[in-house]
XYZ file of C-alpha atoms in Angstrom:
658
model
C 59.517 -1.224 -13.741
C 62.521 -2.084 -11.468
C 60.521 -3.184 -9.634
C 58.905 -5.745 -11.709
C 62.328 -7.165 -13.588
C 63.758 -7.405 -9.982
C 60.685 -9.994 -9.156
C 60.717 -11.090 -12.303
C 64.726 -12.661 -12.345
C 64.081 -13.833 -9.093
C 60.744 -16.161 -10.433
C 62.580 -16.683 -13.473
C 65.734 -18.022 -11.314
C 63.555 -20.145 -8.870
C 61.600 -21.887 -10.959
C 64.078 -23.989 -12.446
C 64.743 -25.622 -8.775
C 62.928 -29.473 -8.825
C 60.581 -30.743 -6.504
C 63.505 -31.988 -3.773
C 65.914 -28.343 -4.025
C 62.448 -26.296 -3.250
C 63.697 -23.871 -0.752
C 63.813 -24.786 2.983
C 62.888 -22.586 5.727
C 66.876 -21.059 5.908
C 66.525 -20.731 2.690
C 63.897 -18.992 2.086
C 65.661 -16.541 4.825
C 68.290 -16.546 2.937
C 66.734 -15.238 -0.097
C 64.174 -12.392 1.561
C 68.277 -11.373 2.456
C 68.709 -10.656 -1.747
C 66.082 -8.519 -2.362
C 63.257 -5.458 -1.162
C 60.902 -6.642 0.890
C 57.562 -6.696 -1.297
C 60.072 -8.247 -4.397
C 61.056 -11.144 -1.986
C 57.505 -12.176 -1.189
C 56.624 -12.135 -4.005
C 58.737 -14.250 -6.335
C 59.042 -16.895 -3.160
C 55.498 -16.898 -3.631
C 55.233 -16.722 -7.239
C 57.910 -19.806 -7.915
C 56.028 -21.703 -5.162
C 52.692 -21.526 -6.803
C 53.803 -21.715 -10.079
C 55.822 -25.477 -9.017
C 52.433 -26.295 -7.448
C 50.630 -25.593 -10.734
C 52.974 -27.668 -12.678
C 52.271 -30.585 -10.248
C 55.816 -30.888 -8.968
C 54.706 -30.651 -5.512
C 56.664 -28.850 -2.244
C 55.893 -28.195 1.234
C 53.852 -25.050 1.530
C 55.629 -23.062 3.236
C 54.585 -22.037 7.252
C 52.455 -18.845 6.608
C 53.413 -16.222 9.651
C 50.943 -15.344 12.249
C 47.926 -13.200 10.569
C 47.577 -10.385 12.107
C 44.080 -9.130 13.949
C 42.218 -7.629 11.384
C 39.123 -6.091 10.822
C 37.965 -5.508 6.702
C 35.451 -4.290 5.112
C 34.909 -5.776 1.872
C 37.704 -8.644 2.679
C 40.705 -6.267 1.985
C 43.291 -7.229 4.785
C 43.938 -4.278 6.767
C 45.757 -3.603 10.589
C 42.871 -3.474 13.103
C 45.593 -0.063 14.459
C 45.413 1.243 11.424
C 41.984 1.014 10.199
C 39.538 4.092 10.336
C 36.081 3.341 10.738
C 33.810 3.783 6.922
C 30.816 5.711 6.738
C 28.636 2.744 7.047
C 30.467 1.542 10.267
C 32.404 -1.261 8.872
C 36.140 -0.676 9.450
C 38.002 0.432 6.164
C 41.493 -0.594 5.132
C 44.277 1.485 6.101
C 46.885 0.416 2.722
C 43.185 1.996 0.153
C 42.761 -2.193 -0.835
C 46.362 -3.229 -1.371
C 46.872 -7.066 -0.196
C 48.655 -6.952 3.050
C 52.598 -8.108 3.041
C 52.819 -10.069 6.246
C 52.170 -13.950 4.525
C 51.406 -15.720 1.747
C 48.447 -16.679 3.209
C 46.977 -13.143 3.470
C 48.207 -12.660 0.559
C 46.026 -15.816 -1.000
C 42.912 -14.787 0.669
C 43.153 -11.420 -0.681
C 43.258 -12.494 -3.625
C 40.505 -15.222 -3.625
C 38.652 -12.243 -1.609
C 35.718 -10.352 -4.319
C 35.683 -6.696 -3.498
C 32.580 -5.975 -2.414
C 30.058 -2.902 -3.649
C 28.160 -1.081 -0.900
C 25.425 -2.480 -2.458
C 26.470 -5.539 -1.499
C 27.534 -4.939 1.737
C 24.260 -3.366 2.760
C 22.530 -6.845 1.703
C 25.173 -8.334 3.461
C 24.085 -6.274 6.443
C 20.017 -6.793 5.659
C 20.565 -10.452 5.697
C 22.271 -10.536 9.124
C 19.923 -8.797 10.163
C 16.972 -10.587 9.164
C 19.117 -14.522 10.632
C 19.869 -12.482 13.458
C 15.763 -12.256 14.661
C 15.322 -15.543 13.398
C 17.899 -16.526 16.049
C 20.827 -18.048 13.844
C 23.393 -15.946 15.867
C 26.283 -18.453 14.456
C 25.239 -18.662 11.023
C 25.653 -14.460 11.448
C 28.664 -13.866 12.622
C 30.007 -16.443 10.258
C 28.819 -14.834 7.486
C 30.349 -11.100 9.076
C 33.721 -13.391 9.664
C 33.689 -14.282 6.362
C 32.191 -11.333 4.819
C 34.366 -8.810 6.196
C 31.658 -6.868 7.258
C 30.056 -5.724 10.420
C 25.862 -6.020 11.610
C 26.371 -3.035 13.289
C 28.651 -0.921 15.404
C 29.721 -2.112 18.743
C 28.600 0.857 20.603
C 25.189 0.155 18.915
C 25.543 -3.353 20.448
C 26.878 -2.383 23.613
C 23.194 -0.474 23.412
C 21.078 -2.769 22.508
C 22.194 -5.297 24.726
C 21.818 -2.420 27.729
C 18.456 -1.949 27.280
C 17.294 -5.475 26.406
C 18.758 -6.450 30.216
C 17.136 -3.487 31.708
C 20.430 -1.627 32.381
C 18.987 1.918 31.961
C 22.427 3.738 33.868
C 24.227 2.259 31.370
C 22.016 2.080 28.818
C 22.556 6.291 28.726
C 25.936 6.445 29.035
C 26.055 4.104 25.538
C 23.706 7.838 24.709
C 27.099 10.296 24.594
C 28.810 7.718 22.913
C 26.246 7.374 20.204
C 25.768 11.027 20.067
C 28.945 11.614 17.950
C 27.312 9.331 15.469
C 23.708 10.532 15.425
C 25.097 13.444 12.566
C 24.372 12.000 9.655
C 22.467 12.646 6.677
C 20.537 9.501 6.250
C 19.304 9.202 10.160
C 15.555 8.729 10.843
C 14.192 10.596 12.905
C 10.094 9.890 13.564
C 7.223 11.946 13.092
C 9.268 15.197 12.493
C 8.744 17.126 9.067
C 12.256 17.571 9.295
C 14.824 15.259 10.200
C 17.810 17.737 9.257
C 16.285 20.241 11.162
C 16.373 18.517 14.630
C 19.395 18.714 16.757
C 21.700 15.974 17.444
C 20.837 17.536 21.638
C 17.497 16.780 20.499
C 17.519 13.420 19.262
C 19.519 12.186 22.006
C 16.963 13.912 24.942
C 14.633 12.336 22.780
C 16.055 9.000 22.932
C 16.785 9.154 26.511
C 13.347 10.369 27.444
C 12.319 6.713 26.031
C 14.398 4.961 28.148
C 13.680 7.200 31.554
C 10.004 6.501 30.457
C 10.318 2.651 30.059
C 12.520 2.855 33.232
C 10.083 4.730 35.398
C 7.401 2.141 33.906
C 8.705 -1.265 35.187
C 9.432 0.775 38.839
C 6.121 1.330 38.866
C 5.449 -2.054 37.947
C 7.690 -3.767 40.331
C 5.506 -1.788 43.058
C 8.859 0.521 43.518
C 6.861 3.674 43.821
C 9.498 5.418 45.467
C 12.128 4.623 42.967
C 9.537 5.637 40.153
C 8.777 8.947 41.423
C 11.909 10.217 41.610
C 12.813 9.624 38.012
C 9.793 11.039 37.203
C 10.620 14.038 39.093
C 14.379 14.266 39.082
C 15.478 12.667 35.187
C 12.293 13.074 33.005
C 11.068 16.552 33.714
C 14.140 18.070 33.741
C 14.928 16.716 30.118
C 11.748 19.980 29.606
C 10.286 17.458 26.570
C 7.212 16.545 26.043
C 5.438 17.926 29.086
C 1.921 16.839 27.917
C 3.730 12.532 28.210
C 4.957 13.383 31.625
C 1.545 14.179 32.898
C -0.090 10.903 31.850
C 2.503 9.880 33.302
C 2.133 11.077 36.620
C -1.032 9.527 36.492
C 0.007 5.775 36.407
C 0.891 6.642 40.449
C -2.223 6.248 40.942
C -2.454 2.645 39.667
C -3.433 0.294 42.536
C -2.480 -2.529 40.435
C 0.351 -4.121 37.446
C -2.957 -5.232 35.214
C -4.278 -1.549 35.415
C -1.150 -0.111 34.645
C -0.302 -2.200 31.747
C -3.593 -1.735 30.061
C -3.884 2.217 30.948
C -0.533 2.790 29.796
C -0.917 0.897 26.596
C 2.346 -1.533 27.335
C 3.406 -4.964 27.675
C 4.591 -4.519 31.172
C 8.349 -5.493 31.971
C 10.153 -8.219 29.669
C 11.072 -8.439 26.172
C 8.417 -7.130 24.222
C 8.650 -3.612 25.972
C 12.104 -3.451 25.465
C 12.049 -4.785 21.714
C 9.581 -2.447 20.863
C 11.259 0.419 22.945
C 14.304 -0.830 20.556
C 12.419 -0.094 17.451
C 11.868 3.310 18.283
C 15.147 4.764 19.663
C 16.876 2.590 16.189
C 14.632 5.309 14.118
C 16.876 8.095 15.574
C 20.521 6.534 14.828
C 21.870 6.681 11.174
C 21.539 3.517 9.708
C 25.483 2.990 9.119
C 25.001 2.616 12.851
C 22.216 0.270 13.632
C 20.225 -1.113 11.353
C 16.061 0.466 11.044
C 14.174 -2.718 12.649
C 13.520 -5.948 10.417
C 14.555 -3.336 7.843
C 14.696 -6.711 4.629
C 11.409 -7.341 5.361
C 10.051 -3.577 4.845
C 12.120 -4.232 1.657
C 10.296 -7.158 0.834
C 6.880 -5.380 1.796
C 7.405 -2.591 0.115
C 8.446 -4.339 -2.969
C 5.136 -6.615 -3.243
C 3.134 -3.546 -2.614
C 4.496 -2.253 -5.466
C 4.456 -5.203 -8.142
C 0.922 -5.741 -7.034
C 0.112 -1.444 -7.505
C 1.300 -2.408 -10.930
C -0.506 -5.424 -11.733
C -3.147 -3.828 -14.094
C -5.851 -7.247 -13.083
C -5.287 -7.672 -9.356
C -8.687 -7.541 -7.986
C -7.985 -8.866 -3.789
C -7.513 -7.605 -0.422
C -3.703 -6.221 -0.928
C -2.354 -8.222 1.934
C 0.742 -6.574 3.653
C 1.734 -9.121 5.033
C 4.594 -11.664 3.265
C 3.892 -14.829 4.695
C 1.168 -16.052 1.382
C 3.567 -14.802 -0.746
C 6.192 -16.193 -3.073
C 8.739 -13.959 -3.040
C 10.880 -16.315 -6.090
C 8.452 -14.862 -8.835
C 7.034 -11.208 -9.397
C 3.207 -11.428 -8.899
C 1.131 -11.059 -12.017
C -2.525 -11.607 -11.915
C -3.832 -13.424 -15.243
C -6.536 -11.783 -17.497
C -9.068 -15.205 -16.788
C -9.384 -14.325 -12.836
C -10.818 -10.826 -14.179
C -15.193 -10.573 -14.491
C -13.572 -10.405 -18.583
C -15.763 -13.659 -19.517
C -19.951 -14.167 -19.703
C -20.814 -15.967 -17.097
C -25.419 -15.439 -17.778
C -26.646 -13.736 -20.318
C -30.734 -12.397 -18.694
C -33.334 -13.101 -21.577
C -36.242 -11.887 -19.062
C -36.800 -8.591 -20.396
C -39.066 -8.324 -23.480
C -37.462 -4.675 -24.734
C -34.361 -2.526 -23.811
C -32.678 -3.001 -21.214
C -31.417 0.914 -19.809
C -30.581 0.425 -15.924
C -29.150 -2.123 -13.905
C -27.227 -2.209 -10.294
C -26.181 -4.201 -7.247
C -27.693 -3.747 -4.213
C -25.503 -2.042 -1.375
C -24.748 -5.366 0.183
C -24.371 -7.238 -3.306
C -26.581 -9.853 -3.065
C -29.669 -8.103 -5.665
C -29.294 -6.573 -8.772
C -31.890 -4.871 -10.172
C -32.513 -4.269 -13.747
C -35.077 -1.818 -15.874
C -35.983 -1.725 -19.292
C -38.547 -0.186 -21.715
C -40.674 -3.269 -21.730
C -42.325 -1.540 -17.946
C -40.371 -3.680 -15.863
C -37.786 -3.227 -13.049
C -36.869 -7.090 -12.136
C -34.388 -8.220 -8.960
C -32.701 -10.740 -9.229
C -30.362 -13.231 -6.325
C -26.997 -13.551 -6.803
C -25.406 -16.921 -5.537
C -22.008 -15.920 -4.096
C -20.537 -19.495 -5.383
C -21.316 -19.763 -8.289
C -21.881 -16.310 -9.070
C -25.481 -17.188 -10.962
C -28.284 -15.289 -10.788
C -31.378 -15.621 -11.120
C -35.391 -13.866 -10.913
C -37.206 -12.955 -6.989
C -39.166 -10.427 -8.081
C -40.779 -8.955 -10.764
C -42.530 -4.919 -10.475
C -44.643 -3.833 -13.330
C -46.250 -0.403 -13.945
C -43.896 1.956 -14.780
C -45.972 3.553 -17.641
C -42.899 5.134 -19.443
C -40.237 2.136 -18.855
C -37.632 2.203 -16.039
C -34.451 4.596 -17.188
C -32.710 4.704 -13.347
C -32.424 2.689 -10.222
C -31.638 3.665 -6.443
C -31.602 1.651 -3.495
C -32.030 2.435 -0.127
C -28.841 2.200 1.512
C -30.128 -0.569 3.825
C -31.656 -1.515 0.508
C -34.950 -2.368 1.843
C -36.140 -0.139 -0.952
C -36.145 0.616 -4.509
C -37.007 3.539 -6.617
C -37.576 3.777 -9.969
C -38.155 6.720 -12.166
C -38.182 6.748 -16.236
C -37.200 8.759 -18.693
C -37.328 12.630 -19.685
C -41.353 12.394 -20.356
C -42.323 10.414 -17.391
C -43.815 13.240 -14.012
C -44.064 9.992 -11.969
C -41.676 7.983 -9.317
C -41.961 4.666 -7.827
C -41.113 3.404 -4.075
C -40.709 -0.017 -3.927
C -40.144 -2.325 -0.820
C -37.987 -5.366 -2.204
C -38.948 -7.458 0.473
C -42.460 -7.572 -0.132
C -42.454 -6.968 -3.262
C -45.436 -3.792 -2.305
C -45.077 0.051 -3.732
C -44.896 2.034 -1.189
C -44.755 5.450 -2.932
C -45.928 6.479 -6.381
C -45.490 9.756 -6.617
C -46.272 12.914 -8.960
C -45.929 16.598 -8.682
C -47.079 17.311 -11.206
C -48.004 15.846 -14.606
C -45.480 18.576 -16.104
C -42.640 17.724 -14.081
C -39.680 15.069 -15.238
C -38.970 12.966 -12.646
C -35.826 11.315 -14.493
C -32.997 10.639 -11.698
C -32.852 9.925 -7.909
C -29.744 10.180 -4.684
C -31.119 8.723 -1.397
C -29.776 10.646 1.115
C -27.541 8.306 3.679
C -30.001 8.242 7.062
C -32.357 6.283 4.352
C -35.172 8.373 5.290
C -35.228 11.125 2.737
C -34.253 11.225 -0.916
C -34.141 13.602 -3.630
C -35.334 13.825 -7.388
C -35.744 15.766 -10.159
C -35.581 16.382 -13.733
C -34.507 18.054 -17.176
C -37.817 20.107 -17.136
C -36.556 22.548 -13.662
C -37.704 20.103 -10.802
C -35.572 19.309 -7.643
C -36.818 18.312 -4.958
C -36.552 16.576 -1.368
C -39.235 13.972 -0.041
C -39.799 11.989 2.663
C -40.654 8.200 2.057
C -44.245 8.941 1.195
C -43.111 11.037 -1.075
C -43.726 14.234 1.454
C -41.982 17.368 -0.554
C -39.817 18.861 2.079
C -37.679 20.643 -0.082
C -37.622 22.466 -3.247
C -34.865 23.896 -5.509
C -36.176 26.232 -8.365
C -34.936 26.779 -11.778
C -32.202 23.624 -11.698
C -32.728 21.265 -14.712
C -31.331 17.986 -13.270
C -29.687 15.733 -15.293
C -28.528 12.832 -12.844
C -27.998 13.854 -8.527
C -26.055 12.056 -5.721
C -26.497 12.472 -1.860
C -23.002 13.398 -0.570
C -21.883 11.233 3.173
C -23.028 14.292 5.200
C -25.816 14.064 4.636
C -26.674 18.164 3.537
C -25.279 18.476 0.454
C -26.619 17.074 -2.956
C -24.274 17.393 -5.940
C -26.803 18.008 -9.488
C -25.820 17.820 -13.069
C -27.298 20.178 -14.530
C -28.096 21.362 -18.614
C -25.094 23.863 -18.143
C -22.772 21.457 -18.298
C -21.643 21.739 -14.096
C -21.589 19.361 -11.061
C -22.873 22.117 -8.415
C -23.612 21.178 -4.836
C -26.481 22.143 -2.913
C -27.077 22.873 0.412
C -30.523 22.406 1.350
C -29.996 23.416 4.761
C -28.555 26.861 4.282
C -29.764 26.986 0.748
C -25.930 28.304 -0.244
C -24.732 26.111 -3.202
C -21.193 26.734 -5.408
C -19.993 25.584 -8.407
C -17.727 22.056 -8.420
C -16.750 20.735 -12.092
C -17.258 22.523 -15.023
C -17.410 20.058 -18.426
C -17.160 21.654 -22.313
C -20.003 19.654 -22.957
C -22.943 18.314 -21.469
C -22.336 15.177 -18.180
C -24.712 12.820 -19.587
C -24.447 10.916 -16.293
C -22.324 10.758 -13.111
C -21.794 8.718 -9.691
C -19.252 9.202 -7.078
C -16.771 6.734 -5.340
C -17.014 5.868 -2.189
C -14.245 8.034 -0.598
C -16.278 11.258 -1.657
C -13.070 12.097 -3.593
C -13.551 11.419 -6.912
C -16.381 11.132 -9.839
C -16.559 9.661 -13.022
C -18.625 11.734 -15.363
C -19.987 10.457 -18.769
C -19.604 13.061 -21.178
C -21.542 13.868 -24.663
C -19.033 13.440 -27.770
C -15.940 13.492 -25.010
C -16.083 9.375 -23.230
C -15.107 8.875 -19.811
C -13.721 11.484 -17.597
C -12.601 11.631 -14.194
C -12.103 14.412 -11.701
C -11.517 15.085 -8.344
C -13.854 16.753 -6.329
C -11.590 18.481 -3.767
C -8.959 19.981 -5.307
C -12.577 19.914 -8.809
C -9.841 18.774 -11.437
C -10.452 16.518 -13.932
C -7.746 13.572 -13.215
C -7.853 11.682 -16.378
C -9.552 11.109 -19.612
C -10.529 7.037 -20.212
C -10.485 6.533 -24.168
C -11.624 3.857 -26.565
C -14.876 4.256 -25.315
C -18.021 5.748 -28.260
C -20.163 8.363 -25.772
C -22.540 10.631 -28.090
C -25.613 11.808 -27.177
C -27.361 8.460 -25.620
C -27.463 8.334 -21.353
C -24.263 6.158 -20.521
C -23.865 5.137 -17.086
C -20.480 3.849 -16.056
C -18.950 2.420 -12.732
C -16.297 2.243 -10.073
C -15.317 -1.714 -9.410
C -13.198 -3.827 -8.406
C -11.397 -4.607 -4.937
C -10.626 -0.914 -3.547
C -12.824 0.421 -6.260
C -9.041 0.438 -8.073
C -11.140 -0.040 -11.689
C -13.676 1.927 -14.065
C -16.232 0.284 -16.024
C -18.656 1.434 -18.656
C -20.690 0.787 -22.275
C -20.710 1.937 -25.316
C -22.389 3.426 -28.188
C -20.208 0.549 -30.153
C -21.979 -2.604 -27.965
C -18.782 -2.881 -25.981
C -18.185 -3.129 -22.504
C -14.487 -1.190 -21.392
C -12.351 -1.406 -18.612
C -9.890 0.262 -17.141
C -7.473 0.031 -14.232
C -8.373 3.926 -12.591
C -4.638 5.175 -13.182
C -4.199 4.002 -16.841
C -6.416 5.925 -19.501
C -6.108 2.806 -21.852
C -8.923 0.187 -21.536
C -7.253 -3.199 -20.738
C -10.463 -5.095 -21.805
C -13.016 -4.665 -24.437
C -15.884 -7.775 -23.676
C -18.244 -7.779 -26.569
C -20.998 -10.034 -26.527
C -24.090 -7.080 -26.414
C -25.483 -6.796 -30.153
C -26.232 -3.636 -29.378
C -25.698 0.156 -27.270
C -24.532 -0.900 -23.884
C -26.551 1.479 -21.564
C -25.209 0.619 -18.149
C -22.457 -1.585 -16.596
C -22.830 -1.763 -12.812
C -19.828 -3.201 -10.392
C -21.029 -6.309 -7.725
C -19.790 -4.183 -4.460
C -18.806 -6.855 -2.446
C -17.956 -9.161 -5.096
C -15.122 -7.720 -7.188
C -14.851 -10.592 -9.785
C -18.709 -10.155 -10.356
C -20.486 -7.220 -13.341
C -23.527 -6.936 -15.266
C -24.423 -4.980 -18.213
C -27.356 -3.496 -19.582
C -27.585 -3.062 -23.496
C -30.515 -1.775 -25.826
C -30.500 -6.094 -27.285
C -32.606 -6.614 -24.213
C -30.624 -8.811 -22.686
C -28.674 -8.335 -18.917
C -24.854 -9.601 -19.448
C -23.258 -11.291 -16.471
C -19.178 -11.366 -16.471
C -17.967 -13.199 -14.092
C -13.559 -14.845 -14.383
C -12.795 -17.858 -17.112
C -15.552 -20.610 -15.668
C -11.944 -23.059 -16.192
C -8.953 -21.676 -13.840
C -6.115 -24.441 -13.616
C -3.875 -24.316 -10.477
C -1.002 -22.247 -11.822
C -3.742 -19.704 -12.874
C -5.749 -19.741 -9.257
C -2.140 -18.440 -8.325
C -2.341 -15.627 -10.170
C 1.179 -16.803 -11.283
C 0.383 -16.664 -15.151
C -0.683 -13.285 -17.507
C -1.851 -13.101 -20.767
C -3.802 -10.098 -22.379
C -6.880 -11.374 -25.075
C -10.030 -9.216 -25.885
C -12.384 -12.864 -26.366
C -15.168 -12.431 -24.368
């Protein structure tokens, strides 16, 4: 309180001076003699800047020479009094109080905004990125003006020695860095628990990487004796990664540098290999000492990937690069780019259409109908239009299931429950290769191809479960299994079958073993499996669509919205990377969900009766087909007209119109 009063009195006394009577340097010295250091400085400076604000003018006092400082957030402090902050920057010794050296330093402190920890991090990230672009003068100016430091001086010295190939000096630098490495923020590569690794072991790993580079460069230069000395006297005593040392010793036999680079998968002596080495070394240092390599690009890439992952309609390849991405806007895909719009209505069938399936290469669609025919359609990948290619006739009971062979050269057609026959067609010629029937008492309603394309399994609810060759010859059979739906696992031995006991079991035809995998509380009407074999999509009577993890044998999600009674409805995985799920429904709609969301992202209208089956093109993620009891197959694709902004995926909408 006393200091404030004294300062105020002094300021009041000086404010009355005219411009002509502005204190001279001699008078300023007299003022400093009459007051305490803080009061004298505050009174003189306040009086001077108040006269400037009032337009009285006057000559600015000459500031005293400013001491050499290194500040954390623009706060002045003597470099001698500064201490290393936890982020590798020098913190102010006077806890943010302004220096009392001169008016100039006081005003600069007032003008500079105090930087938060996140602000400092951003400045360092920007500085690292600019440094990578070669804008070093800009980096120097940024660090000087912000008062931050890009990395610890020891790290800078270490970086320079590595890039210049001064290996002895770089090893010496490790002793200085050792004290900075004991930090919870240090990152250790290929290790489960970074904190469990001692600093000594980290240093040894870094030293090993340095010596490995030194050894390889000696070999490339033809200095075999020097390389051998490094191997024996420096690398081996570390007792680290003995297996790798054996590999390195084998490089001594390389007769040519090109042979060495090829066997070691190494870029050779120079900037490229040393930069890669530095990237590895940086992972052992805390970010306060040296930032991880290309940290800003990593964060931006993660942000873009997260936005894409959260985008409900993203249906294209995930490009991990940033070159084709605008960082100025959020990523949002428009629903108009999604297969939610009727592209074509196929009306060539004259009765209920029970099934449809795209070929594995995406070039054809097969549809089966109650009218006893199978129609094969050709897909135009550019216009997404389908045209009739072949009609396969003679299925007396109608066609309720179709299966393409792995190479799409054959197509198998099955009938409904009372059908004991199976048809195997040559797609190219349209000729019937095999018509299989073991007994008139059989029911062959489902089929699945073995991955080798030379065998298939078939079965039905009357207890048939056969494995056959392409000529319909019975190879194996499993007694007493009432099959509803089948799927062959990629191992070529196991077959998944849903049965009348509301379960899916795995059957091994080689060792004749079986095991329970999925158990539901209601009948499983159909199921399909993802390409990677991990997930199964089930249509469950009165329950709807369920997603199961076959490996963990747990129910993952129950998708909402679909109307599922006791009709056999076939759902599917689809979209790029199978991120989406589509299913027909007894309420005449097609439902689409994102795999991770139980609520539908689209309900497609247009059919007038039950939608029995949905198939998503495995190659063209923007193309989908649905088959219905209304006698039509609908082809779904993006909106027919997209403006340039929507084409780039910059807008989003959610409308339920078809």
